[in-house]
Backbone as a printed PyTorch tensor [residue, N CA C, xyz], in Angstrom:
tensor([[[ 79.2710,  85.5530,  65.4480],
         [ 79.2440,  84.6260,  66.4170],
         [ 80.9310,  84.9170,  67.9590]],

        [[ 81.5190,  85.1990,  66.7430],
         [ 82.7470,  85.3160,  67.7140],
         [ 82.7010,  86.6160,  68.8910]],

        [[ 81.4970,  87.7740,  67.9480],
         [ 81.7740,  88.4980,  69.2090],
         [ 80.6310,  88.2950,  70.2310]],

        [[ 79.7640,  87.6020,  70.1710],
         [ 79.4270,  86.8590,  71.5620],
         [ 80.2230,  85.8190,  72.3860]],

        [[ 81.5410,  85.5150,  71.9830],
         [ 82.3880,  84.3680,  72.4120],
         [ 83.3540,  85.8900,  73.2290]],

        [[ 83.7050,  86.5550,  72.7340],
         [ 84.1440,  87.9520,  73.4200],
         [ 83.6570,  88.8090,  74.3820]],

        [[ 81.9360,  88.9020,  74.4240],
         [ 81.0640,  89.7210,  75.4050],
         [ 80.9220,  88.7620,  76.4440]],

        [[ 81.5660,  87.0820,  76.5230],
         [ 81.1440,  86.3250,  77.1960],
         [ 82.7000,  86.0510,  77.8450]],

        [[ 83.3070,  86.2270,  77.5600],
         [ 84.6740,  86.7640,  78.4140],
         [ 84.6190,  88.0510,  78.5990]],

        [[ 84.4950,  89.1310,  78.6910],
         [ 84.7730,  90.1670,  79.0330],
         [ 83.4100,  90.2840,  80.2700]],

        [[ 82.4640,  89.6730,  80.1650],
         [ 81.5010,  89.5610,  81.3650],
         [ 82.0670,  88.5240,  82.7440]],

        [[ 82.9840,  87.6210,  81.8080],
         [ 83.3770,  86.4870,  83.3270],
         [ 84.3850,  87.6020,  83.5810]],

        [[ 85.5840,  88.3170,  82.8430],
         [ 86.7710,  88.9930,  83.7980],
         [ 86.0200,  90.3200,  84.8880]],

        [[ 84.6310,  90.5130,  84.1500],
         [ 84.2170,  91.6870,  85.1990],
         [ 83.7970,  91.4260,  86.0720]],

        [[ 83.3490,  90.5420,  86.3930],
         [ 82.9700,  90.0950,  87.8520],
         [ 83.8620,  90.2460,  88.4540]],

        [[ 83.7070,  91.0910,  90.2450],
         [ 84.9450,  90.7570,  91.3570],
         [ 84.5030,  90.1680,  92.3890]],

        [[ 85.7270,  89.1140,  92.2710],
         [ 85.4390,  88.3160,  93.0110],
         [ 85.0860,  88.4470,  95.0770]],

        [[ 85.7300,  89.8330,  94.6450],
         [ 85.6970,  90.4240,  96.1110],
         [ 84.5350,  91.6160,  96.5470]],

        [[ 83.7290,  91.1470,  95.0610],
         [ 82.5390,  92.1010,  95.3510],
         [ 81.7160,  92.2580,  97.1660]],

        [[ 81.2890,  93.7030,  97.3200],
         [ 80.7900,  93.5430,  98.7480],
         [ 79.3860,  92.9650,  98.6750]],

        [[ 79.0140,  92.5040, 100.0430],
         [ 78.1380,  91.7750, 100.0530],
         [ 77.0190,  92.5790, 100.8010]],

        [[ 75.8090,  92.5080, 100.6690],
         [ 75.1890,  93.4770, 101.1940],
         [ 74.3270,  92.2540, 102.2820]],

        [[ 74.1470,  92.5760, 103.2450],
         [ 73.6400,  92.0920, 104.6650],
         [ 71.8080,  92.3850, 105.0680]],

        [[ 71.2390,  92.1040, 104.7880],
         [ 69.9780,  92.9120, 105.5920],
         [ 69.5760,  92.3790, 106.4770]],

        [[ 69.1670,  93.0770, 107.6290],
         [ 68.9520,  92.9120, 108.9030],
         [ 67.8810,  92.3610, 109.0460]],

        [[ 67.9020,  91.0350, 109.4550],
         [ 66.6920,  90.2370, 109.9040],
         [ 66.1150,  90.0400, 108.5700]],

        [[ 66.9690,  89.5020, 107.8540],
         [ 66.1760,  89.3080, 106.2390],
         [ 64.7390,  89.2030, 106.2240]],

        [[ 64.2130,  88.7750, 106.0280],
         [ 62.3400,  89.2320, 105.5710],
         [ 61.8130,  89.8240, 106.5940]],

        [[ 62.3520,  89.7080, 107.8250],
         [ 61.7780,  90.1280, 108.9040],
         [ 61.4890,  91.3390, 108.8700]],

        [[ 63.2360,  91.5920, 108.3080],
         [ 63.1570,  93.4190, 108.9660],
         [ 63.7190,  94.0510, 110.3730]],

        [[ 64.1810,  95.3400, 110.2880],
         [ 64.4110,  96.0470, 111.6160],
         [ 62.8740,  95.6460, 112.4030]],

        [[ 63.0510,  95.3180, 113.3510],
         [ 61.6600,  95.2060, 113.9920],
         [ 61.7560,  94.3720, 115.2350]],

        [[ 60.6970,  95.0810, 116.1540],
         [ 61.3290,  94.4610, 117.1480],
         [ 60.6230,  92.9090, 117.6550]],

        [[ 61.6450,  92.3050, 119.3300],
         [ 60.8490,  90.9930, 119.1360],
         [ 61.5340,  89.9400, 118.0600]],

        [[ 62.5310,  90.2360, 117.4850],
         [ 63.2350,  89.2280, 117.0790],
         [ 64.2990,  89.0710, 117.0710]],

        [[ 65.1180,  87.9300, 117.0890],
         [ 66.1960,  87.3860, 117.5300],
         [ 67.6110,  87.7420, 116.5830]],

        [[ 67.8660,  88.8950, 117.0020],
         [ 68.8750,  89.1860, 115.5950],
         [ 70.5680,  88.9530, 115.9700]],

        [[ 70.4010,  87.9570, 117.5500],
         [ 71.6960,  87.5110, 117.7310],
         [ 72.3770,  86.3230, 116.7170]],

        [[ 70.7550,  85.4010, 116.7210],
         [ 70.6640,  84.2680, 115.5950],
         [ 71.1690,  84.6970, 114.6440]],

        [[ 70.5810,  85.9900, 113.9800],
         [ 70.3640,  86.1440, 112.7450],
         [ 71.8820,  86.2820, 112.4400]],

        [[ 72.5500,  87.6280, 113.3250],
         [ 73.6980,  87.6000, 112.8550],
         [ 75.0240,  86.7770, 112.8780]],

        [[ 74.5860,  85.3630, 113.5750],
         [ 75.4580,  84.0950, 114.2090],
         [ 75.4600,  83.3480, 112.3330]],

        [[ 74.5080,  83.4890, 111.9420],
         [ 74.1180,  83.1640, 110.7160],
         [ 74.8630,  83.6920, 109.4970]],

        [[ 75.8410,  84.5150, 110.3280],
         [ 76.1260,  85.8080, 108.4370],
         [ 77.8170,  85.6270, 108.4690]],

        [[ 78.2670,  85.9510, 107.7150],
         [ 80.3760,  86.3830, 107.9270],
         [ 80.2550,  87.7170, 106.8340]],

        [[ 80.6880,  88.7170, 107.8530],
         [ 80.9070,  89.6020, 107.2340],
         [ 82.4500,  90.1640, 107.0400]],

        [[ 82.4100,  90.6620, 106.3280],
         [ 83.8080,  90.8460, 105.3380],
         [ 84.1350,  92.8280, 104.8600]],

        [[ 85.3120,  92.9740, 105.4260],
         [ 85.6440,  94.3410, 105.4030],
         [ 85.1160,  95.1870, 103.8240]],

        [[ 84.2410,  96.5880, 103.8730],
         [ 83.6170,  96.7080, 102.4770],
         [ 82.0450,  96.5640, 102.2600]],

        [[ 81.8520,  94.9320, 103.3140],
         [ 80.5830,  94.4970, 102.9500],
         [ 79.6360,  95.9780, 103.9050]],

        [[ 78.1800,  95.3490, 103.0870],
         [ 77.1770,  96.6590, 103.8530],
         [ 75.9960,  95.3070, 104.6610]],

        [[ 75.7060,  96.7650, 105.6870],
         [ 74.6330,  95.8410, 106.5800],
         [ 73.6100,  96.7780, 106.4800]],

        [[ 72.4420,  96.4110, 105.9700],
         [ 71.1210,  96.9250, 105.5800],
         [ 70.0310,  96.7180, 106.5040]],

        [[ 70.0040,  97.9110, 107.1090],
         [ 68.3100,  98.2480, 108.1070],
         [ 67.0990,  98.4860, 107.2470]],

        [[ 66.0250,  97.9260, 106.9070],
         [ 64.8660,  97.9770, 106.6690],
         [ 63.9900,  98.7070, 107.7840]],

        [[ 63.2290,  99.3200, 107.6270],
         [ 62.2390,  99.6000, 108.5850],
         [ 60.9430, 100.6570, 108.5460]],

        [[ 60.1270, 100.7570, 109.3860],
         [ 59.1790, 101.6650, 108.9280],
         [ 59.6440, 103.2820, 109.6060]],

        [[ 59.7090, 104.1470, 108.2280],
         [ 60.4710, 105.4470, 108.6130],
         [ 59.4360, 106.4380, 109.7930]],

        [[ 60.1770, 106.7450, 110.5420],
         [ 59.6230, 107.6790, 111.8900],
         [ 59.1750, 107.1690, 112.7810]],

        [[ 58.7930, 105.3880, 112.7730],
         [ 58.7050, 104.9120, 113.9410],
         [ 59.8080, 104.2120, 114.4840]],

        [[ 61.0040, 104.1620, 113.7380],
         [ 62.0490, 102.9560, 113.8990],
         [ 63.6230, 103.9020, 113.4030]],

        [[ 64.7340, 103.5310, 113.8910],
         [ 65.8320, 104.1570, 113.4560],
         [ 67.2260, 103.0790, 113.9250]],

        [[ 68.2490, 103.9530, 113.7850],
         [ 69.3430, 102.8040, 113.3750],
         [ 70.7520, 103.8250, 114.0620]],

        [[ 70.8130, 103.3820, 115.1480],
         [ 72.5960, 104.1280, 115.6030],
         [ 73.1330, 102.9870, 115.7970]],

        [[ 74.5140, 103.7270, 115.4310],
         [ 75.8960, 102.6930, 116.1040],
         [ 76.5570, 103.2560, 117.3330]],

        [[ 76.3310, 102.2420, 117.8700],
         [ 77.1800, 102.5930, 119.5310],
         [ 78.0000, 101.3890, 120.0530]],

        [[ 78.7050, 101.7410, 121.2710],
         [ 79.8660, 101.0250, 121.5020],
         [ 79.3420,  99.6760, 121.5380]],

        [[ 80.1730,  98.8180, 123.0370],
         [ 79.7490,  98.2440, 123.6540],
         [ 78.7320,  98.0450, 124.8790]],

        [[ 78.8310,  99.2330, 125.4320],
         [ 78.1860,  99.9800, 126.4940],
         [ 76.9910, 100.4130, 126.5110]],

        [[ 76.9850, 101.2840, 125.0520],
         [ 75.8870, 101.5570, 124.7160],
         [ 74.5900, 100.2470, 124.0880]],

        [[ 75.4190,  98.9130, 123.6380],
         [ 74.2470,  98.1900, 122.9880],
         [ 74.2800,  96.9090, 124.1350]],

        [[ 74.9990,  96.7640, 125.0740],
         [ 74.3230,  96.4960, 126.4770],
         [ 73.3960,  97.0460, 127.6050]],

        [[ 73.6880,  98.1550, 127.6190],
         [ 72.6760,  98.6170, 127.8830],
         [ 71.6970,  99.8990, 127.5180]],

        [[ 71.5590,  99.7810, 126.3660],
         [ 70.5480, 100.3040, 125.1430],
         [ 70.3640, 102.0410, 125.6730]],

        [[ 71.7490, 102.3470, 125.1730],
         [ 71.9590, 103.5560, 125.8120],
         [ 72.8770, 104.0360, 124.3920]],

        [[ 72.8120, 105.5660, 124.0950],
         [ 73.6050, 106.1770, 123.5370],
         [ 75.3130, 106.4960, 123.8140]],

        [[ 75.3070, 105.6660, 124.7870],
         [ 77.0120, 105.4050, 124.6340],
         [ 77.9340, 105.0930, 123.4170]],

        [[ 78.6120, 106.2450, 123.6240],
         [ 79.5520, 105.8650, 121.9430],
         [ 79.1080, 106.2560, 121.0880]],

        [[ 78.1420, 107.0560, 120.5600],
         [ 77.2280, 106.9950, 119.1730],
         [ 78.4020, 107.4170, 118.0990]],

        [[ 78.3230, 106.5070, 117.1170],
         [ 79.2690, 106.9050, 116.3500],
         [ 78.5990, 107.3050, 114.6490]],

        [[ 77.2500, 106.8330, 114.6050],
         [ 76.3960, 107.1410, 113.5150],
         [ 75.1250, 106.7050, 114.1630]],

        [[ 74.2140, 107.5560, 112.9320],
         [ 72.3980, 107.4960, 113.4450],
         [ 72.2950, 107.8050, 111.6990]],

        [[ 70.7490, 106.6730, 111.6450],
         [ 70.4140, 106.5570, 110.8030],
         [ 69.0490, 106.5230, 110.7070]],

        [[ 68.3750, 107.2740, 109.8280],
         [ 66.9440, 107.3520, 109.8470],
         [ 65.6370, 107.1200, 108.4460]],

        [[ 66.6430, 106.9480, 107.2580],
         [ 65.3690, 106.8710, 106.0580],
         [ 64.7410, 105.5430, 105.9560]],

        [[ 64.5370, 104.8250, 106.6360],
         [ 63.9610, 103.4480, 106.3550],
         [ 64.4990, 102.3000, 105.5550]],

        [[ 65.6310, 103.0650, 104.9370],
         [ 66.1820, 101.9590, 104.1130],
         [ 67.1920, 102.2390, 104.0660]],

        [[ 68.5920, 101.6170, 105.2060],
         [ 69.6320, 102.6520, 105.1860],
         [ 70.4430, 101.3550, 105.1050]],

        [[ 72.1170, 101.8190, 104.5940],
         [ 73.0790, 100.9700, 103.6610],
         [ 74.3200, 101.3780, 104.0470]],

        [[ 74.8530, 100.4790, 105.3580],
         [ 76.1300, 100.7670, 105.7250],
         [ 77.6120, 100.1580, 105.4420]],

        [[ 78.2270, 101.2030, 105.0530],
         [ 79.0380, 100.3130, 104.8970],
         [ 80.2400, 100.0730, 105.7130]],

        [[ 80.9010,  98.8960, 106.3090],
         [ 81.8570,  98.2410, 106.6530],
         [ 83.0700,  98.1060, 106.6630]],

        [[ 83.6740,  99.7190, 106.6290],
         [ 85.0170,  99.6880, 105.8250],
         [ 86.2350,  98.8840, 107.1250]],

        [[ 86.3700,  98.6490, 108.3640],
         [ 87.3240,  98.0730, 108.6280],
         [ 87.0200,  96.9740, 109.3520]],

        [[ 87.7710,  95.9530, 109.9780],
         [ 87.4380,  94.6830, 110.7780],
         [ 87.6530,  95.3280, 112.1730]],

        [[ 86.9780,  95.0790, 112.8120],
         [ 86.3500,  94.9320, 114.1760],
         [ 84.7990,  94.9040, 114.3030]],

        [[ 84.5210,  95.1020, 116.0420],
         [ 83.0930,  94.8300, 116.0180],
         [ 82.2380,  95.5540, 116.4220]],

        [[ 81.5250,  95.7360, 115.6900],
         [ 79.8790,  96.9110, 115.3740],
         [ 78.9130,  96.6070, 116.5550]],

        [[ 78.6330,  97.4070, 116.5600],
         [ 76.9410,  97.5580, 117.6650],
         [ 75.9370,  98.6400, 117.1660]],

        [[ 75.0830,  97.9900, 117.1000],
         [ 73.7360,  98.7290, 116.1490],
         [ 72.6770,  98.3660, 117.1330]],

        [[ 71.9160,  99.4210, 117.6740],
         [ 70.5200,  99.8750, 118.2850],
         [ 69.6300, 100.9210, 117.4190]],

        [[ 68.1980, 100.6220, 117.9480],
         [ 66.8200, 101.2840, 117.9000],
         [ 67.1570, 102.5570, 118.5430]],

        [[ 67.3380, 103.1830, 118.3340],
         [ 67.2530, 104.9030, 119.6210],
         [ 65.6160, 105.0740, 119.6020]],

        [[ 64.7910, 104.2350, 119.3060],
         [ 63.2150, 105.1470, 119.4520],
         [ 62.5330, 104.0100, 120.5010]],

        [[ 63.1240, 103.4310, 121.6810],
         [ 63.3750, 103.0300, 123.2250],
         [ 62.6480, 102.0890, 122.5280]],

        [[ 63.4530, 101.0970, 121.1590],
         [ 62.8560,  99.7880, 121.1400],
         [ 64.0010,  98.7260, 121.4210]],

        [[ 64.9540,  98.9690, 121.9170],
         [ 66.2930,  98.5050, 122.1330],
         [ 65.6560,  97.1680, 123.0200]],

        [[ 65.4390,  97.8810, 124.1760],
         [ 64.5590,  97.0670, 124.9100],
         [ 63.7650,  95.5840, 124.6480]],

        [[ 63.0480,  95.8230, 123.3650],
         [ 62.3870,  95.3240, 123.0720],
         [ 62.8710,  93.8960, 121.9930]],

        [[ 64.6460,  94.0460, 121.8880],
         [ 65.2900,  93.0360, 121.0680],
         [ 65.9330,  93.6510, 119.6930]],

        [[ 65.8190,  95.5800, 119.9430],
         [ 65.9490,  95.7400, 118.3710],
         [ 67.1090,  96.2060, 118.5550]],

        [[ 68.4160,  95.1880, 118.5090],
         [ 70.1660,  95.4720, 118.6600],
         [ 70.5200,  94.3110, 118.1190]],

        [[ 72.1710,  94.9900, 117.6530],
         [ 72.6300,  93.1930, 116.2960],
         [ 74.2480,  93.9630, 116.6210]],

        [[ 74.8760,  92.9360, 117.1390],
         [ 76.1130,  93.3050, 117.3190],
         [ 76.8870,  92.2970, 116.2600]],

        [[ 77.6840,  92.5710, 115.4790],
         [ 78.4940,  91.7690, 114.3820],
         [ 79.7390,  92.2420, 114.8290]],

        [[ 80.5870,  90.9620, 114.0860],
         [ 81.9240,  91.0120, 113.9700],
         [ 82.7630,  90.9380, 112.3270]],

        [[ 83.0750,  92.4260, 111.6060],
         [ 83.5650,  92.3330, 110.2010],
         [ 85.0320,  91.9300, 110.6160]],

        [[ 85.5180,  90.5990, 109.2780],
         [ 86.5670,  90.1930, 109.4370],
         [ 87.1290,  90.8610, 108.0500]],

        [[ 88.3640,  90.4580, 108.0090],
         [ 89.4290,  91.0600, 106.8750],
         [ 88.9200,  90.3200, 105.8070]],

        [[ 89.2040,  90.5080, 104.5210],
         [ 88.8690,  90.2960, 103.7530],
         [ 89.8920,  88.9990, 103.3480]],

        [[ 89.1140,  88.0440, 103.4030],
         [ 89.9760,  86.4970, 103.1270],
         [ 91.0070,  86.0270, 101.8790]],

        [[ 90.8210,  86.6000, 101.0720],
         [ 91.5850,  86.7920,  99.5480],
         [ 93.2470,  87.3440, 100.5170]],

        [[ 92.8160,  88.7100, 100.8820],
         [ 94.1320,  89.3800, 100.8360],
         [ 94.8690,  88.2760, 102.2880]],

        [[ 94.3240,  87.9250, 103.4230],
         [ 94.9760,  87.5490, 104.6300],
         [ 96.2380,  86.3230, 103.7620]],

        [[ 95.0910,  85.6400, 102.9430],
         [ 96.0160,  84.3950, 102.4580],
         [ 96.9900,  84.8450, 101.4340]],

        [[ 96.8040,  85.6700, 100.8720],
         [ 97.7960,  86.0540,  99.3160],
         [ 99.2150,  85.5430, 100.0610]],

        [[ 99.7170,  85.9400, 101.0490],
         [100.7260,  86.0450, 101.3990],
         [101.1200,  85.2640, 102.5600]],

        [[100.3130,  85.1400, 103.5290],
         [100.0660,  83.8030, 104.3890],
         [100.8260,  84.7430, 105.6420]],

        [[100.7350,  85.8540, 105.5630],
         [101.3880,  87.1160, 107.2460],
         [ 99.9440,  87.3150, 107.3210]],

        [[ 98.8690,  87.4100, 106.4880],
         [ 97.9830,  88.3240, 107.1530],
         [ 97.8070,  89.7710, 106.7510]],

        [[ 98.6180,  90.2240, 107.0340],
         [ 99.2630,  91.8320, 106.4980],
         [ 98.4650,  92.8310, 107.1350]],

        [[ 98.7090,  93.9070, 106.9010],
         [ 98.2610,  95.2860, 107.6810],
         [ 96.8700,  95.4230, 106.9640]],

        [[ 96.4030,  96.5770, 106.9690],
         [ 95.2640,  96.7370, 106.4860],
         [ 95.9900,  97.5350, 105.5990]],

        [[ 96.8710,  98.7600, 104.8530],
         [ 97.4320,  99.0460, 104.3070],
         [ 97.8700,  98.1860, 103.1830]],

        [[ 98.4430,  97.0490, 103.5500],
         [ 98.5290,  96.0800, 102.6150],
         [ 97.8470,  95.3190, 101.7670]],

        [[ 96.3400,  94.6270, 102.9030],
         [ 95.1630,  94.9710, 102.4110],
         [ 94.6300,  95.4700, 101.3980]],

        [[ 94.9020,  96.7940, 101.5280],
         [ 93.9220,  97.8610, 100.6930],
         [ 94.9760,  97.4800,  99.1340]],

        [[ 96.7700,  97.3930,  99.6080],
         [ 97.1630,  97.8670,  98.5580],
         [ 97.0290,  96.4010,  97.3220]],

        [[ 97.0080,  95.2500,  98.0690],
         [ 96.3600,  94.4280,  97.3780],
         [ 95.1330,  94.2300,  96.4310]],

        [[ 94.3930,  94.6140,  97.3440],
         [ 93.0620,  94.4470,  96.6520],
         [ 93.2490,  95.4630,  95.2870]],

        [[ 93.6810,  96.4230,  95.7380],
         [ 93.8410,  97.7550,  94.5520],
         [ 94.4570,  96.5160,  93.2740]],

        [[ 95.6700,  96.1280,  93.5740],
         [ 96.5830,  95.5250,  92.6450],
         [ 95.6010,  94.6940,  91.6160]],

        [[ 94.7290,  93.7090,  92.6610],
         [ 93.4720,  92.7090,  92.2310],
         [ 92.9030,  93.8310,  90.7260]],

        [[ 92.0730,  94.3370,  91.4310],
         [ 91.6100,  95.7530,  90.5900],
         [ 91.7130,  95.8800,  89.3530]],

        [[ 93.3770,  96.2760,  89.7670],
         [ 94.1640,  96.9600,  88.7070],
         [ 94.0760,  95.6550,  87.3320]],

        [[ 94.9150,  94.8850,  88.3560],
         [ 94.7940,  93.3450,  86.9110],
         [ 93.8230,  93.4280,  85.9960]],

        [[ 92.9740,  93.3560,  87.2400],
         [ 91.1710,  92.7940,  85.7640],
         [ 90.7350,  93.5230,  84.9140]],

        [[ 91.8040,  95.1680,  85.2170],
         [ 91.1180,  95.8630,  84.5400],
         [ 91.8810,  96.0480,  83.1500]],

        [[ 93.4510,  95.9510,  83.1080],
         [ 93.8340,  95.2940,  82.2440],
         [ 93.5600,  94.6560,  81.5390]],

        [[ 93.3400,  93.3400,  81.9620],
         [ 92.5520,  92.1900,  81.4400],
         [ 91.2070,  92.6590,  80.1530]],

        [[ 90.9270,  93.2950,  81.0590],
         [ 89.7430,  93.8350,  80.2830],
         [ 89.7070,  94.7900,  79.4510]],

        [[ 91.0890,  95.6870,  79.3660],
         [ 91.4800,  96.2810,  78.2670],
         [ 92.0660,  95.2800,  77.1420]],

        [[ 92.7010,  94.5300,  78.2000],
         [ 93.1360,  93.7550,  76.1510],
         [ 92.2810,  93.1780,  75.9220]],

        [[ 90.8940,  92.3240,  76.3880],
         [ 90.5350,  91.6530,  75.9010],
         [ 89.5850,  92.8250,  74.8930]],

        [[ 88.9480,  94.0510,  75.6000],
         [ 87.9700,  94.4490,  74.4530],
         [ 89.1500,  95.2250,  72.7620]],

        [[ 90.7830,  95.3600,  72.9550],
         [ 91.5410,  95.6470,  72.1940],
         [ 91.4410,  94.6300,  71.0440]],

        [[ 91.3730,  93.5190,  71.6740],
         [ 91.2710,  92.0330,  70.8640],
         [ 89.4920,  91.7700,  70.1900]],

        [[ 88.8390,  92.2770,  70.6930],
         [ 87.2000,  91.9050,  70.5320],
         [ 87.5490,  93.3310,  68.6640]],

        [[ 87.8600,  94.7430,  69.1950],
         [ 87.8350,  95.4300,  68.4110],
         [ 88.6530,  95.3510,  67.0050]],

        [[ 89.9100,  94.1270,  67.4030],
         [ 90.2970,  94.3460,  65.9980],
         [ 90.1330,  92.7620,  65.4350]],

        [[ 89.0230,  91.8350,  66.0110],
         [ 89.0930,  90.6580,  65.4540],
         [ 87.3970,  90.4140,  65.1960]],

        [[ 86.6220,  91.3560,  65.4460],
         [ 85.3040,  91.5860,  65.0370],
         [ 84.7880,  92.4890,  64.2340]]])
């Protein structure tokens, strides 16, 4: 019975509160023409380290990351990435504005989405200063290391008492 308690504690500590969220573009509608992706993105909150996922028919659609001009004009201005798998998972590594379009001529039919990625909230509030990217990364690493230390201590205790 005591080993169940130990396992429950280990699982509880293993959950990372800063785990990334996978935002599926368009939710159950996917990446398709004639969908209001501005409405969808307005209902999402993106943080550094999250994923944005595009689900679509491979060969018919694709995803390009472009700059604001490319987004506004449905052109390839400032191309920074290209995905074609039909099930694309794109990591959002920094706090900034991202622009994605379909490069197969469907951008004019609404296949474009702009998102704003925010810094992780627990890092920004940890010292009240907002911190730099390096400070935020160091803070997140320290949090993960602290969680790992607790897990190791609990594992030793479990082995000792079970």
